GROMACS .gro file of N, CA, C and O in nm:
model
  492
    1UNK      N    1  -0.531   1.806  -5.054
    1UNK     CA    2  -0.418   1.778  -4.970
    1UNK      C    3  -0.413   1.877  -4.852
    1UNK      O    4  -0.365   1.834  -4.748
    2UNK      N    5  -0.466   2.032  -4.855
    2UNK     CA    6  -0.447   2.116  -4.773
    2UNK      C    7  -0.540   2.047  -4.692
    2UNK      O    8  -0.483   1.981  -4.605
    3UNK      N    9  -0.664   2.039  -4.690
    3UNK     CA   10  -0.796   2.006  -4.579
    3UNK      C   11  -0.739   1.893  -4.522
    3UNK      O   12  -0.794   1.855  -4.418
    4UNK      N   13  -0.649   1.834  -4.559
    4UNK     CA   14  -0.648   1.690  -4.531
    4UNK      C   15  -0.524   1.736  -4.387
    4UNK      O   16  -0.530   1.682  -4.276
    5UNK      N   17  -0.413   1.853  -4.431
    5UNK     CA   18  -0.307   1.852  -4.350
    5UNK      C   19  -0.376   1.922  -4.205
    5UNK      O   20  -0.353   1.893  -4.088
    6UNK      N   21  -0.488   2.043  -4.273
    6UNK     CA   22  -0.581   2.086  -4.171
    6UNK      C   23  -0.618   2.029  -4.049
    6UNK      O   24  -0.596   2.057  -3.931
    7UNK      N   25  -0.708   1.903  -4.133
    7UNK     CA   26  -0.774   1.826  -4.028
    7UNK      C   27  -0.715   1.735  -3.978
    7UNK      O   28  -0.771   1.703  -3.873
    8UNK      N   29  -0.586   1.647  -4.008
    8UNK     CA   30  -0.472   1.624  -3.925
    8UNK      C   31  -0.393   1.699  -3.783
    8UNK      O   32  -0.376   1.668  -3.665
    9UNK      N   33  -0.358   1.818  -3.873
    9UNK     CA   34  -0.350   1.923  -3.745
    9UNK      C   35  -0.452   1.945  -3.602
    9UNK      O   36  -0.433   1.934  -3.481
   10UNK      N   37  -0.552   1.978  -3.678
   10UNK     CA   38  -0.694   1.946  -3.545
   10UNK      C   39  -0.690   1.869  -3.505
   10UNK      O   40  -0.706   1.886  -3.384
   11UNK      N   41  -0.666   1.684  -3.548
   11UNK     CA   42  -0.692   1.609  -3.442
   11UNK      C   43  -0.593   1.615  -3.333
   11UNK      O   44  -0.607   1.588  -3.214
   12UNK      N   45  -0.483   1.659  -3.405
   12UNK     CA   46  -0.354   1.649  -3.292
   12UNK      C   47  -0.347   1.745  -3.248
   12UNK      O   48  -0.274   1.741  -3.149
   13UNK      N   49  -0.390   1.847  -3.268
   13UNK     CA   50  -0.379   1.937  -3.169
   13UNK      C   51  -0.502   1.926  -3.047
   13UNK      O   52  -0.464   1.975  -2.941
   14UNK      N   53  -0.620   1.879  -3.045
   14UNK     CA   54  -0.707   1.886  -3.004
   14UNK      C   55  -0.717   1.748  -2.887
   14UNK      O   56  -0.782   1.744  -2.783
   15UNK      N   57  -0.613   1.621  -2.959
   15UNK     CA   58  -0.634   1.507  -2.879
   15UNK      C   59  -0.503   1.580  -2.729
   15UNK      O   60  -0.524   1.573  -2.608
   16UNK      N   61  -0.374   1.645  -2.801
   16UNK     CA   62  -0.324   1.673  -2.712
   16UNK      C   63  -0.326   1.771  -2.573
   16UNK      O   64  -0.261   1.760  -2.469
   17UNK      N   65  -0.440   1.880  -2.618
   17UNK     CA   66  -0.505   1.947  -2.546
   17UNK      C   67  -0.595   1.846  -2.435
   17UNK      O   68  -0.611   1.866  -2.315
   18UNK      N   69  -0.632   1.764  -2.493
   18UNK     CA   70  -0.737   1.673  -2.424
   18UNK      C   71  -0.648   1.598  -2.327
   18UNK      O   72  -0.705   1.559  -2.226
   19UNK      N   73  -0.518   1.569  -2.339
   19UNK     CA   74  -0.450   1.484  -2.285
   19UNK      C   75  -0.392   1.569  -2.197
   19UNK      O   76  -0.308   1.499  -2.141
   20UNK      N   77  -0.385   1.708  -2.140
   20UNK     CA   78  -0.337   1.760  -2.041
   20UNK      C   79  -0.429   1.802  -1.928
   20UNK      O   80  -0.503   1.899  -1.943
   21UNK      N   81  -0.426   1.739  -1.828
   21UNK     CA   82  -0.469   1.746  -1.719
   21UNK      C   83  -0.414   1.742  -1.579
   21UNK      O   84  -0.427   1.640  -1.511
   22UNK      N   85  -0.340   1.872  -1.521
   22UNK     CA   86  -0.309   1.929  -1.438
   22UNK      C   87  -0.391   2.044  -1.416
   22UNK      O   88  -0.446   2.124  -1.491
   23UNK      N   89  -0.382   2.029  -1.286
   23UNK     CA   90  -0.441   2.150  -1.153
   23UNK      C   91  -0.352   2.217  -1.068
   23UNK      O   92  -0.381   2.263  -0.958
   24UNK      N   93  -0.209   2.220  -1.142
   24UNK     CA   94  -0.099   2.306  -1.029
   24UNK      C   95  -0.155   2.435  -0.980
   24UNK      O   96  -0.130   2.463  -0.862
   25UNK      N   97  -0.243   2.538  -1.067
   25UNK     CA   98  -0.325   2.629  -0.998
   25UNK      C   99  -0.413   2.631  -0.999
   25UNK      O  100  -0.472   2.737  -1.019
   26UNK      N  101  -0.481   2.512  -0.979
   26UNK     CA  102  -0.646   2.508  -0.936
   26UNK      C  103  -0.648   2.474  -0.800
   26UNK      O  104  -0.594   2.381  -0.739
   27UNK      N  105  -0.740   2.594  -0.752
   27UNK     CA  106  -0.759   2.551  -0.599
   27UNK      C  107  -0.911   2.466  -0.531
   27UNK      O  108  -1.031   2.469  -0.557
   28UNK      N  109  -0.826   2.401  -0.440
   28UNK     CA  110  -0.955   2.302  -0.411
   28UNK      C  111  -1.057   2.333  -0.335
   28UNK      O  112  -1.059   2.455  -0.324
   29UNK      N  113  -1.148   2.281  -0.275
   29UNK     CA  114  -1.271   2.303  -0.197
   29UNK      C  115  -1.196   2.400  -0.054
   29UNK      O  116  -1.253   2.501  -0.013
   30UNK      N  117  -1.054   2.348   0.015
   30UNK     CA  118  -1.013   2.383   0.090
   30UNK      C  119  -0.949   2.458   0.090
   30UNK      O  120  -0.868   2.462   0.183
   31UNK      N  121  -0.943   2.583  -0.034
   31UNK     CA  122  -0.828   2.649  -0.037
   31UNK      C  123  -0.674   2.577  -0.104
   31UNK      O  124  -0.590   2.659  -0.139
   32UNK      N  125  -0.654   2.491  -0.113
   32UNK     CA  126  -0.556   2.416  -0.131
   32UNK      C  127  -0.534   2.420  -0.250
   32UNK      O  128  -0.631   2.453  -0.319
   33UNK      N  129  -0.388   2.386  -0.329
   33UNK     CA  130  -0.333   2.308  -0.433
   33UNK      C  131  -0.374   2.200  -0.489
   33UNK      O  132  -0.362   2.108  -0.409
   34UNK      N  133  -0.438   2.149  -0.639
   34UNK     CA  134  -0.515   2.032  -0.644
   34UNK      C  135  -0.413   1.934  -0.773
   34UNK      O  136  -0.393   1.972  -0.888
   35UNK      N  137  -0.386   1.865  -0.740
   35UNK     CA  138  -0.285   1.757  -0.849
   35UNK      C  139  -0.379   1.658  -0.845
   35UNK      O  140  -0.467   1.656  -0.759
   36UNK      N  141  -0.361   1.525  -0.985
   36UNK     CA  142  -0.387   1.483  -1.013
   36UNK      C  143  -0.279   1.400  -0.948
   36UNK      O  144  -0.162   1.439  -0.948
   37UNK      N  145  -0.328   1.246  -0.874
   37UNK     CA  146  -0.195   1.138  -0.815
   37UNK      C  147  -0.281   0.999  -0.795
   37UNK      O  148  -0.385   0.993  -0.729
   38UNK      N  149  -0.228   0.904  -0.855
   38UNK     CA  150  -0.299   0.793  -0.809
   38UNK      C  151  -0.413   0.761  -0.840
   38UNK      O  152  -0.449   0.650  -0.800
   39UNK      N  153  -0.493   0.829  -0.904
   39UNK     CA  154  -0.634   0.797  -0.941
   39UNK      C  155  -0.713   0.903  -0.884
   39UNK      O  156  -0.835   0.889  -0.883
   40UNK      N  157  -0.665   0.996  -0.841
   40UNK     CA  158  -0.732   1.077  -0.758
   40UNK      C  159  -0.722   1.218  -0.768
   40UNK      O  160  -0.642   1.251  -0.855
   41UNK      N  161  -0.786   1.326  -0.701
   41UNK     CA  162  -0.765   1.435  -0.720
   41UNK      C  163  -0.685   1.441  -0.543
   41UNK      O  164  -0.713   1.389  -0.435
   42UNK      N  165  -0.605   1.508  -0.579
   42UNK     CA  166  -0.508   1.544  -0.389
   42UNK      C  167  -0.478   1.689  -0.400
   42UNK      O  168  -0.409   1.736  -0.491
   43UNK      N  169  -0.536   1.760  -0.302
   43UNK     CA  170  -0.534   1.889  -0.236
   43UNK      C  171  -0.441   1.878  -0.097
   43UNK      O  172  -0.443   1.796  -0.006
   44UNK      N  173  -0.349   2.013  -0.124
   44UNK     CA  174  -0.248   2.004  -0.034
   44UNK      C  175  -0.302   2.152   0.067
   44UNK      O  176  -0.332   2.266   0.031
   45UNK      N  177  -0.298   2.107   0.164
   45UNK     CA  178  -0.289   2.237   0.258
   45UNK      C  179  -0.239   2.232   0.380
   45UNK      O  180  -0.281   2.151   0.462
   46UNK      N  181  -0.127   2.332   0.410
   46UNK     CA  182  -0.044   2.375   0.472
   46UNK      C  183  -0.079   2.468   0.592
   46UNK      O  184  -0.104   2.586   0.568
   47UNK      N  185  -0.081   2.418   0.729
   47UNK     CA  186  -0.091   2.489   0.812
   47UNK      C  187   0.009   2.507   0.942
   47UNK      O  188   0.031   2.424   1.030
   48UNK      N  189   0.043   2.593   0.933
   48UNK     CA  190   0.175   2.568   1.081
   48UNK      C  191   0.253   2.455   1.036
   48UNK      O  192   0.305   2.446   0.926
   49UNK      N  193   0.258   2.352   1.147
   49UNK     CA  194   0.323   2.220   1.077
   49UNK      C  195   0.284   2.086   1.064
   49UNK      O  196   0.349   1.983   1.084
   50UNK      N  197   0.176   2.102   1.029
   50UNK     CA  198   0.041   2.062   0.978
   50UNK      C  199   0.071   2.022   0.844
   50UNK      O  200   0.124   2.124   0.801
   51UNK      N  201   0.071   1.918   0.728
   51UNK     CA  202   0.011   1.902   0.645
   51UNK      C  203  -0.094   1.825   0.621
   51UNK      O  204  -0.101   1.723   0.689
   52UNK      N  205  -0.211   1.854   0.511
   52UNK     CA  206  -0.305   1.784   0.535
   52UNK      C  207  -0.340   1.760   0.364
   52UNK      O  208  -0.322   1.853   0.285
   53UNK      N  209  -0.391   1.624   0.318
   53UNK     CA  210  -0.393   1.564   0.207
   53UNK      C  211  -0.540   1.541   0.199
   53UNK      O  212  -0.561   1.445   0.274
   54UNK      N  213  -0.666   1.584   0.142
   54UNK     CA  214  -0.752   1.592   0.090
   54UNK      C  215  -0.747   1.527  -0.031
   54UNK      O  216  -0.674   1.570  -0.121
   55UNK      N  217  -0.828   1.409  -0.047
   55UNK     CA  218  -0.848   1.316  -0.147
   55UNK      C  219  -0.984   1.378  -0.210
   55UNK      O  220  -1.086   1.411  -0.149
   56UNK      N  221  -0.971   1.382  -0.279
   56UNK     CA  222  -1.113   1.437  -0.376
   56UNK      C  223  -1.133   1.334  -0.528
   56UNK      O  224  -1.044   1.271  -0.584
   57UNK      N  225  -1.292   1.345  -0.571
   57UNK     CA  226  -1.279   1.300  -0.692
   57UNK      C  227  -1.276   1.408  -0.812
   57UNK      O  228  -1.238   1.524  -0.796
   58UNK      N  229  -1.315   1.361  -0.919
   58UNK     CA  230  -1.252   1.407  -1.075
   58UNK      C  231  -1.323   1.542  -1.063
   58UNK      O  232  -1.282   1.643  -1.122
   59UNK      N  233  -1.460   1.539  -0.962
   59UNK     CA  234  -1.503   1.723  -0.953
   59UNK      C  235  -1.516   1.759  -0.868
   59UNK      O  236  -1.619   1.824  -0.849
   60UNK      N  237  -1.412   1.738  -0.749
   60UNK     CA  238  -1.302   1.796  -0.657
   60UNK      C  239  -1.441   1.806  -0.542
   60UNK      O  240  -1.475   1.912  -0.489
   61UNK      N  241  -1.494   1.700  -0.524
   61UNK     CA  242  -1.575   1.645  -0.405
   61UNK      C  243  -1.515   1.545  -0.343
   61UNK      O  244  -1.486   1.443  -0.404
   62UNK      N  245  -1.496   1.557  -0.243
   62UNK     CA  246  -1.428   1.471  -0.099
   62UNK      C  247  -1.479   1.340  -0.152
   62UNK      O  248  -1.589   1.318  -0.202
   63UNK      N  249  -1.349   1.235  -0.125
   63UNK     CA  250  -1.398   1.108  -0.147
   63UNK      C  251  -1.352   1.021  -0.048
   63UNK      O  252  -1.279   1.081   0.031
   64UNK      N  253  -1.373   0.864  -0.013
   64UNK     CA  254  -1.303   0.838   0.086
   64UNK      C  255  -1.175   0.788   0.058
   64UNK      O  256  -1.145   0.728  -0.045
   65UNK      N  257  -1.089   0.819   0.163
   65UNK     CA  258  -0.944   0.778   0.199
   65UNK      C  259  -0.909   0.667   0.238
   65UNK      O  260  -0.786   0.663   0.242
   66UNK      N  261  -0.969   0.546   0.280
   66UNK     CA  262  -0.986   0.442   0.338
   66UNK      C  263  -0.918   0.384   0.247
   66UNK      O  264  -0.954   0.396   0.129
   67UNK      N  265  -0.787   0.296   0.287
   67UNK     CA  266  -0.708   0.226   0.227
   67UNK      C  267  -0.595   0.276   0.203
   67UNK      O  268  -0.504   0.202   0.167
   68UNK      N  269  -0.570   0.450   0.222
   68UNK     CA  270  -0.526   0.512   0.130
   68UNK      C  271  -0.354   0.566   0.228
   68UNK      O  272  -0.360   0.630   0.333
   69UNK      N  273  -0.239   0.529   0.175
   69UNK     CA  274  -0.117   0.602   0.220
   69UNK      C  275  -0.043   0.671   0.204
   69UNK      O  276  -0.048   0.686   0.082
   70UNK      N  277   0.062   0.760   0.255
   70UNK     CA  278   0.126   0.811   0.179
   70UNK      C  279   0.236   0.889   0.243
   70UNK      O  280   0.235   0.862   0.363
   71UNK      N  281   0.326   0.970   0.216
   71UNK     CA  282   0.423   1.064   0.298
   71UNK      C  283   0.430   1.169   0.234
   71UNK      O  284   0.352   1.179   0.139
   72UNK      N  285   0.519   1.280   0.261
   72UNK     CA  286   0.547   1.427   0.162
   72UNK      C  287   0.709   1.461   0.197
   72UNK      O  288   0.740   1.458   0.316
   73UNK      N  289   0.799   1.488   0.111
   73UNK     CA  290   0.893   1.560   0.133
   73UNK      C  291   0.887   1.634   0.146
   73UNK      O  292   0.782   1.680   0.101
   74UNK      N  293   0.969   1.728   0.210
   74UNK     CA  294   0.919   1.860   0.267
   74UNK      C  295   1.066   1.981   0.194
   74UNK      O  296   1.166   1.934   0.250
   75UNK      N  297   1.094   2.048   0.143
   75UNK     CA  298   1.257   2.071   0.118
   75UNK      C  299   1.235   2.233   0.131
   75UNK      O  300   1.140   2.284   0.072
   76UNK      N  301   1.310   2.299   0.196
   76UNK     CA  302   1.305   2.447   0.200
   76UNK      C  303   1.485   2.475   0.223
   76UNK      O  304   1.570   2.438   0.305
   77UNK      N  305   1.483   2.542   0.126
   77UNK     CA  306   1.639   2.572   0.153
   77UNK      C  307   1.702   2.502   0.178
   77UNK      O  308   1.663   2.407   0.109
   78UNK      N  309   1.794   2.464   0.240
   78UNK     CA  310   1.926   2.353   0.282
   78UNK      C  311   1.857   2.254   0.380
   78UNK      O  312   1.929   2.174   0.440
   79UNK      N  313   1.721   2.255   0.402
   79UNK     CA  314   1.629   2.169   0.505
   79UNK      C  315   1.544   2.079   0.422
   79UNK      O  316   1.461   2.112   0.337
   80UNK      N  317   1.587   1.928   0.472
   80UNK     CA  318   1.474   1.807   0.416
   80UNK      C  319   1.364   1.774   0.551
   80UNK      O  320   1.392   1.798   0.669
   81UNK      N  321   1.280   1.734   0.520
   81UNK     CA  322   1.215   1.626   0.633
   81UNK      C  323   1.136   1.547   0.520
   81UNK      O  324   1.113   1.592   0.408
   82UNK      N  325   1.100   1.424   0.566
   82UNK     CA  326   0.985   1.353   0.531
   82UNK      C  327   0.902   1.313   0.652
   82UNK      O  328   0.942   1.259   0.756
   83UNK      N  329   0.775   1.352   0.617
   83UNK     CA  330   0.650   1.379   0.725
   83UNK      C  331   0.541   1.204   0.667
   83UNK      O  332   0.504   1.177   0.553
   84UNK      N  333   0.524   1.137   0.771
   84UNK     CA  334   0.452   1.005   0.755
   84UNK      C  335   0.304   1.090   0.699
   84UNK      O  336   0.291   1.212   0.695
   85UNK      N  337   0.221   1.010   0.668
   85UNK     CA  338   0.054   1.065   0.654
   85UNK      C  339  -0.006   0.940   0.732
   85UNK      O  340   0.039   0.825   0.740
   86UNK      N  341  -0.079   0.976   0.766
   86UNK     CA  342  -0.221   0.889   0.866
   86UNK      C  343  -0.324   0.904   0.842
   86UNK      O  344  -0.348   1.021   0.810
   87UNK      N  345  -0.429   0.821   0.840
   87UNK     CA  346  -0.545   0.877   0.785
   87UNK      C  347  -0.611   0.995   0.891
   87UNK      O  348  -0.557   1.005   1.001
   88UNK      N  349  -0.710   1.071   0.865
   88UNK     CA  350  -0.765   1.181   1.009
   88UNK      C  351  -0.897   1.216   0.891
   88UNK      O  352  -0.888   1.284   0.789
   89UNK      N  353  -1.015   1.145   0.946
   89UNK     CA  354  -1.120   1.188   0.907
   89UNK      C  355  -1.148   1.112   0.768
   89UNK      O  356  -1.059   1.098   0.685
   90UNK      N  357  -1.247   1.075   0.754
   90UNK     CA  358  -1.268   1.001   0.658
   90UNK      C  359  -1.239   1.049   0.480
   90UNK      O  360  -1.280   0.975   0.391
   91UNK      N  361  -1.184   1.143   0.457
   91UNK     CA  362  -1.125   1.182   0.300
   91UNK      C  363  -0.977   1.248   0.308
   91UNK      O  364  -0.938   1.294   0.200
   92UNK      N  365  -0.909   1.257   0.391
   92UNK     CA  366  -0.800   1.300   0.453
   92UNK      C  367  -0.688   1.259   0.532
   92UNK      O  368  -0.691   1.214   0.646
   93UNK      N  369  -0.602   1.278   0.469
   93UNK     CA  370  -0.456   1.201   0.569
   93UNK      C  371  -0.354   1.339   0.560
   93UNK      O  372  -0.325   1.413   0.467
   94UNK      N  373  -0.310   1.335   0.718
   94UNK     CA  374  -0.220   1.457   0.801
   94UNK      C  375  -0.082   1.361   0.880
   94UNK      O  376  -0.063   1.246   0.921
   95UNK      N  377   0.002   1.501   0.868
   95UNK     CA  378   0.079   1.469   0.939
   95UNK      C  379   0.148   1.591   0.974
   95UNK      O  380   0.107   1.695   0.923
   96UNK      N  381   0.253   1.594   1.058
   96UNK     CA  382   0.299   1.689   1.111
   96UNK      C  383   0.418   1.665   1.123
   96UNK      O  384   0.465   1.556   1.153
   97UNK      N  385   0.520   1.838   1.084
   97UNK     CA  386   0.667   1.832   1.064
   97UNK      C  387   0.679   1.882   1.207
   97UNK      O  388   0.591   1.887   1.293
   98UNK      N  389   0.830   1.925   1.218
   98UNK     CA  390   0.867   1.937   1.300
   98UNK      C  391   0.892   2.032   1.359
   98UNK      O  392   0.912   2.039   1.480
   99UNK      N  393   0.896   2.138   1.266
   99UNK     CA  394   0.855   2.314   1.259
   99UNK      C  395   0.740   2.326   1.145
   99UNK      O  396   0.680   2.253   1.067
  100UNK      N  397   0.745   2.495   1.192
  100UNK     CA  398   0.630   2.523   1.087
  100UNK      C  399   0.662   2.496   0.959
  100UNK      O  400   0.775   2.447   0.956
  101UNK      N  401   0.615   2.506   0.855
  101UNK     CA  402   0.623   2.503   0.711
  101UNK      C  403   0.635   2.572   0.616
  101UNK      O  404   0.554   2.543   0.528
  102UNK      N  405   0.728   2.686   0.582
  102UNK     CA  406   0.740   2.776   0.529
  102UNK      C  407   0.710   2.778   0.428
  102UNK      O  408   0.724   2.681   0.354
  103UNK      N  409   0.644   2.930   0.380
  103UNK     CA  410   0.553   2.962   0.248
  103UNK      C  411   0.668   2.927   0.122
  103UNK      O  412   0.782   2.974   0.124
  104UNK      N  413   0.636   2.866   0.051
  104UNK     CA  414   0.715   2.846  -0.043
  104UNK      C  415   0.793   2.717  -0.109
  104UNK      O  416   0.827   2.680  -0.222
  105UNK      N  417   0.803   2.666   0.034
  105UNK     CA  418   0.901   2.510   0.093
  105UNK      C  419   0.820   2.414  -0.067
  105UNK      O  420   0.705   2.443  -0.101
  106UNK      N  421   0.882   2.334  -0.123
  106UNK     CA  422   0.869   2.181  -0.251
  106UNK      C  423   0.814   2.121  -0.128
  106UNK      O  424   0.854   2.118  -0.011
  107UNK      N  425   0.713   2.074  -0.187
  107UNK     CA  426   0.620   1.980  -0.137
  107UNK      C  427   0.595   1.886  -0.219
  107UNK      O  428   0.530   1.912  -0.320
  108UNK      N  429   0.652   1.729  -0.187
  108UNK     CA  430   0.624   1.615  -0.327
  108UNK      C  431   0.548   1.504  -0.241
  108UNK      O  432   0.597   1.455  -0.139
  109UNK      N  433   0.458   1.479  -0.280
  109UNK     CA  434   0.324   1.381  -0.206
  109UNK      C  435   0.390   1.230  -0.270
  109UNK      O  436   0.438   1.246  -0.382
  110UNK      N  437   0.398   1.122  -0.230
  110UNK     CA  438   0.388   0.970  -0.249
  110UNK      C  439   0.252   0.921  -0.185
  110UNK      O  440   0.227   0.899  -0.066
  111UNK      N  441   0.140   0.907  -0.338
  111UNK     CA  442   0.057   0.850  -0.262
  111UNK      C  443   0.041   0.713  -0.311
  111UNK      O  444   0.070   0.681  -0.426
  112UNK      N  445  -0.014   0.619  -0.208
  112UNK     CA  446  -0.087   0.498  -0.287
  112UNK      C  447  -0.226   0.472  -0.220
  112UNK      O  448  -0.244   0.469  -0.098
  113UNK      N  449  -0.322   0.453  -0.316
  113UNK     CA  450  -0.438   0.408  -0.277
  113UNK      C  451  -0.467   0.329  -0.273
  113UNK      O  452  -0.385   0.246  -0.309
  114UNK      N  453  -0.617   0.268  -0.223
  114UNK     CA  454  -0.687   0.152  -0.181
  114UNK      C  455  -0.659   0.005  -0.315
  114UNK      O  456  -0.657  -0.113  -0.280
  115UNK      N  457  -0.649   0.029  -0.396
  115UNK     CA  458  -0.637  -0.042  -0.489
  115UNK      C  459  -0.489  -0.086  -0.521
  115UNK      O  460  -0.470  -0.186  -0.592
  116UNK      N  461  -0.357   0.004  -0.459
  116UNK     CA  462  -0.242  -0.066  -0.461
  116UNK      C  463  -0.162   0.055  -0.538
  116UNK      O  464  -0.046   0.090  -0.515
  117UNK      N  465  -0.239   0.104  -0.622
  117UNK     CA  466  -0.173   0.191  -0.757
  117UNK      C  467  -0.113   0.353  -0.635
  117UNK      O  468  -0.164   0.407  -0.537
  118UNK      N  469   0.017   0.375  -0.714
  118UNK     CA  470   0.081   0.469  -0.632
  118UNK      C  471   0.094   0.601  -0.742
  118UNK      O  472   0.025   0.609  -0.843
  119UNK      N  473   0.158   0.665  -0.716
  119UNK     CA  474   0.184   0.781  -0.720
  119UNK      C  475   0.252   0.917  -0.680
  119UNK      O  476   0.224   0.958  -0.567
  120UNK      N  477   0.344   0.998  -0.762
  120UNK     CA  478   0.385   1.121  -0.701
  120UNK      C  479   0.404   1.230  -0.769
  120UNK      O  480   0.425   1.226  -0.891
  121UNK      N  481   0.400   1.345  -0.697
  121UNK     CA  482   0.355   1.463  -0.735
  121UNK      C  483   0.389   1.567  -0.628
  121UNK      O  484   0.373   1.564  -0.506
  122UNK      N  485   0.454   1.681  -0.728
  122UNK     CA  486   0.537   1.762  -0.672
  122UNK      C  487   0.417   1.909  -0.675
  122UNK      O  488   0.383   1.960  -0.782
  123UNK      N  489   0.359   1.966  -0.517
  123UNK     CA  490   0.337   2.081  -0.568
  123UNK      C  491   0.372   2.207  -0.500
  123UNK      O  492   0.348   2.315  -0.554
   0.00000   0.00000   0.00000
């Protein structure tokens, strides 16, 4: 009965380990923040007032963006914006706020890709 509660324990502990897959501090090819959204890997990077959305696949190699949409809330202190995305360059969609972007500011991505399937993700 003990081996039995054992190896019960292992599977569940081991399937649930398997089942977590976030990258809130994994950084991407670009320096960036890497979440899992939509089918995809999305790297966030922040420049001035600049954001820029790097689509990557499952081992965080640039993939294409083609098809692909999306926006970001932007929230810093008592300040909202929502910033459109466009595509810019073939694995990447940017857009630009209206000031700079302060270190720190909630950043929540809405993406949907080529296939329809959406997604969001706060990083």
């Amino acid at each position: 009965m003990k081996k039995i509660l054992i190896l019960a324990f292992a599977i569940l502990w081991t399937g649930a380990a398997a089942a977590q897959h976030t990258h809130g501090s994994t950084k991407g090819p670009n320096g960036g923040i890497v979440q899992d959204v939509a089918g995809v890997h999305a790297e966030l990077v922040v420049a001035g007032n600049t954001v820029t959305i790097n689509i990557l696949d499952e081992n965080n190699k640039p993939t294409p963006a083609k098809g692909f949409s999306g926006s970001v809330l932007i929230v810093s202190g008592g300040a909202r914006e929502t910033v459109s995305l466009a595509a810019a360059g073939e694995t990447s969609l940017k857009g630009q706020a209206k000031a700079d972007i302060p270190t720190g500011a909630a950043v929540t991505l809405v993406l949907k890709n080529a296939a329809g399937k959406s997604g969001q993700v706060k990083f």
